[in-house]
Amino acid sequence: MATFTRGLISSTRAASVSSRSIHICKVRPIARKVIAGPSTLSRRKYATSSGEASTVDPSLTKALDLLESGTRALEDGDLSQAAKLYRESVEVKETSEGWHNLANCEYHLKNKIKAVEAWGKSINIQPSADAHTNLASAYVLDNPPKPALAIKHLTSALELSPDDPEIAFNLAAVLESTGQLEHALTLYKKAQSGGIDRASQNVRNVSAKIIGERAKQASDEQK
């Protein structure tokens, strides 16, 4: 498979990752940023969340406080404590950010099934491109890989963030791995125009594959 750009560590089964991590979202009491999650490489260290603190609902206020405490624990390098606090947060009041952050911690703690479930709950509350991309990343690195599910979630991520060149690149990489070359080429070109330098090589490679397949098809038809 071609090189993946967001969300995963290197894998010979799937693709090596560069530049965008699985993100941890921290509710901003109005507009705070969030530390990055479970990847060795990151394009952006922070991602923003959409939640807002409420003085009306005490349970939400408590959940947001626990969410903030969880992220501080994560910033201090205490992943287990962060997961505990995020879990307490969603037990008090479910939020998209709480489930998202818990999912990322579970993924780092090797609890993949719990991570996938938590990302799904995050999406059910409020779909986000990062959550869909994280799920796609997990499916790409599954054993065996689940490209159909990865494509599904990356497609949803691209619908939510249509101008994101890294999502386009990642979706193209999975499509290329499944032989969907024409669609992959279109998305590699989109990624290239969006500033993903490595996409230019993928455009050349996939273009060559398409030409080769057409030549073979023409040769077969002449026999």
C-alpha atoms as one frame of an Amber mdcrd trajectory, in Angstrom:
protein
   0.000   0.000   0.000   1.032   3.550  -0.481   2.220   5.653   2.394  -0.426
   6.722   4.889  -0.337  10.318   6.071  -2.428  10.511   9.185  -3.169   8.588
  12.257  -0.987   5.495  12.518   2.434   4.152  13.263   4.430   2.400  10.554
   3.194  -0.987   9.483   4.364  -3.431   6.844   0.788  -4.707   6.629  -0.639
  -1.376   5.681   1.371   1.769   5.276   3.810   3.945   7.097   2.417   7.025
   8.674   3.661  10.493   8.487   2.388  13.713   9.748  -0.979  13.508  11.434
  -1.736  11.863  14.715  -4.733  10.289  16.315  -6.027  13.280  18.180  -7.193
  13.789  21.690  -9.893  16.387  22.002 -10.223  18.470  25.114 -13.428  20.373
  25.701 -12.632  24.024  25.630 -14.417  25.995  28.291 -14.763  28.222  25.381
 -11.861  27.741  23.013  -8.998  25.748  24.473  -6.811  23.501  22.370  -6.090
  19.846  22.772  -3.016  17.684  22.945  -2.350  15.071  20.335  -2.947  11.392
  20.795  -1.638   7.968  19.873   0.720   8.324  16.978   4.450   8.610  16.731
   4.201  11.335  14.123   2.039  14.395  14.067   1.233  17.103  11.574  -0.502
  19.278  14.084  -0.008  18.953  17.780  -3.391  20.338  18.652  -6.973  19.857
  17.603  -9.921  21.898  18.747 -13.167  20.621  20.158 -16.669  21.868  19.757
 -17.945  21.602  23.315 -18.820  24.503  25.541 -18.992  24.567  29.308 -22.385
  25.022  30.875 -23.276  26.628  34.178 -26.821  25.300  33.891 -26.239  21.536
  33.899 -24.173  20.508  36.954 -23.448  17.074  35.486 -22.013  18.627  32.334
 -19.914  21.021  34.372 -18.520  18.103  36.383 -17.912  16.074  33.208 -15.982
  18.951  31.657 -13.904  19.382  34.812 -13.001  15.686  34.708 -12.191  16.015
  31.017  -9.806  18.863  31.727  -8.215  16.897  34.563  -7.780  13.927  32.247
  -5.984  16.021  29.688  -3.704  17.501  32.352  -2.846  13.943  33.416  -2.105
  13.131  29.804   0.113  16.179  29.493   1.988  14.876  32.547   2.483  11.535
  30.812   0.084   9.525  33.005  -1.943   7.676  30.384  -3.701   5.337  32.815
  -4.825   8.210  35.031  -5.989  10.138  31.985  -8.072   7.174  30.832  -9.564
   6.842  34.325 -10.588  10.495  34.387 -11.985  10.433  30.867 -14.006   7.348
  31.794 -15.354   9.099  34.857 -16.224  12.078  32.683 -18.433  10.110  30.294
 -19.994   8.236  33.201 -21.098  11.569  34.645 -22.187  13.016  31.287 -21.494
  11.678  27.830 -19.716  14.093  25.494 -18.189  13.574  22.091 -14.829  14.832
  23.357 -14.910  12.613  26.417 -15.493   9.465  24.392 -12.929  10.555  21.806
 -10.216  11.091  24.384 -11.035   7.877  26.193 -10.831   6.013  22.886  -7.376
   7.392  22.196  -6.157   6.382  25.646  -7.615   2.896  25.270  -5.874   2.568
  21.926  -2.535   3.460  23.490  -3.234   1.049  26.326  -3.704  -1.760  23.761
  -7.442  -1.987  24.405  -8.407  -1.755  20.765 -11.956  -3.090  21.055 -12.772
  -0.536  23.750 -11.126   2.185  21.678 -13.219   1.385  18.608 -16.396   1.337
  20.699 -15.547   4.687  22.286 -14.758   6.352  18.957 -18.098   5.088  17.685
 -19.887   6.654  20.650 -18.033   9.909  20.062 -19.215   9.946  16.448 -22.789
   9.120  17.457 -22.865  12.226  19.634 -21.044  14.496  17.199 -19.321  13.256
  14.036 -15.795  14.548  13.538 -13.179  14.045  10.865 -10.572  13.144  13.489
 -12.702  10.398  15.051 -13.488   8.876  11.645  -9.800   9.053  10.701  -8.761
   7.418  13.960 -11.164   4.551  13.349  -9.848   4.182   9.806  -6.315   4.111
  11.175  -7.203   1.361  13.613  -8.815  -0.703  10.848  -5.820  -0.278   8.538
  -3.493  -1.630  11.221  -5.845  -4.401  12.261  -4.704  -7.989  11.798  -5.882
  -8.698   9.196  -6.463  -5.161   7.898 -10.060  -4.112   7.203  -9.749  -1.779
   4.195 -13.497  -1.604   3.521 -14.134  -0.163   6.975 -11.152   2.154   6.632
 -12.529   3.451   3.338 -15.963   3.959   4.903 -14.612   6.088   7.736 -12.126
   8.028   5.629 -14.912   8.813   3.183 -16.981  10.159   6.083 -13.974  12.140
   7.314 -13.480  13.694   3.880 -17.163  14.613   3.706 -16.759  16.458   7.008
 -13.459  18.093   5.977 -13.518  18.180   2.165 -10.530  20.507   1.894  -8.218
  18.429   4.090  -5.424  17.116   1.834  -4.189  14.551   4.360  -7.553  12.822
   4.567  -7.619  12.762   0.772  -4.131  11.229   0.747  -5.039   8.567   3.290
  -8.222   7.594   1.502  -6.263   7.411  -1.750  -3.710   5.116  -0.110  -6.362
   2.651   1.016  -8.168   2.818  -2.321  -4.893   2.130  -4.130  -4.305  -0.909
  -1.924  -7.685  -2.307  -2.978  -7.083  -1.688  -6.681  -9.385   1.328  -7.029
  -6.777   3.224  -8.984  -8.837   5.855 -10.788 -10.442   7.104  -7.589  -7.103
   6.914  -5.795  -5.444   9.001  -8.505  -8.097  11.706  -8.206  -7.551  11.920
  -4.453  -3.757  11.862  -4.715  -4.013  14.839  -7.080  -6.257  16.575  -4.556
  -3.700  15.899  -1.831  -0.897  17.137  -4.070  -2.711  20.384  -4.822  -3.340
  20.747  -1.090   0.356  20.735  -0.299   1.159  17.062   0.429   4.555  16.861
  -1.289   4.820  13.086  -1.208   1.566  12.813  -3.152   3.380  13.752  -6.364
   5.239  10.438  -6.319   1.991   8.570  -5.712   0.382  10.393  -8.627   3.198
   9.202 -10.887   3.086   5.654  -9.543  -0.673   5.249  -9.826  -0.725   6.870
 -13.257   1.856   4.303 -14.381  -0.231   1.476 -12.918  -3.320   2.686 -14.752
  -1.417   2.931 -18.047  -0.041  -0.558 -17.491  -3.479  -1.984 -16.770  -4.940
  -0.347 -19.875  -2.116  -1.670 -22.018  -2.635  -5.167 -20.654  -6.369  -4.955
 -21.234  -5.812  -3.810 -24.823  -3.358  -6.643 -25.390  -5.780  -9.199 -23.979
  -8.568  -7.909 -26.215  -6.387  -8.357 -29.295  -5.699 -12.008 -28.528
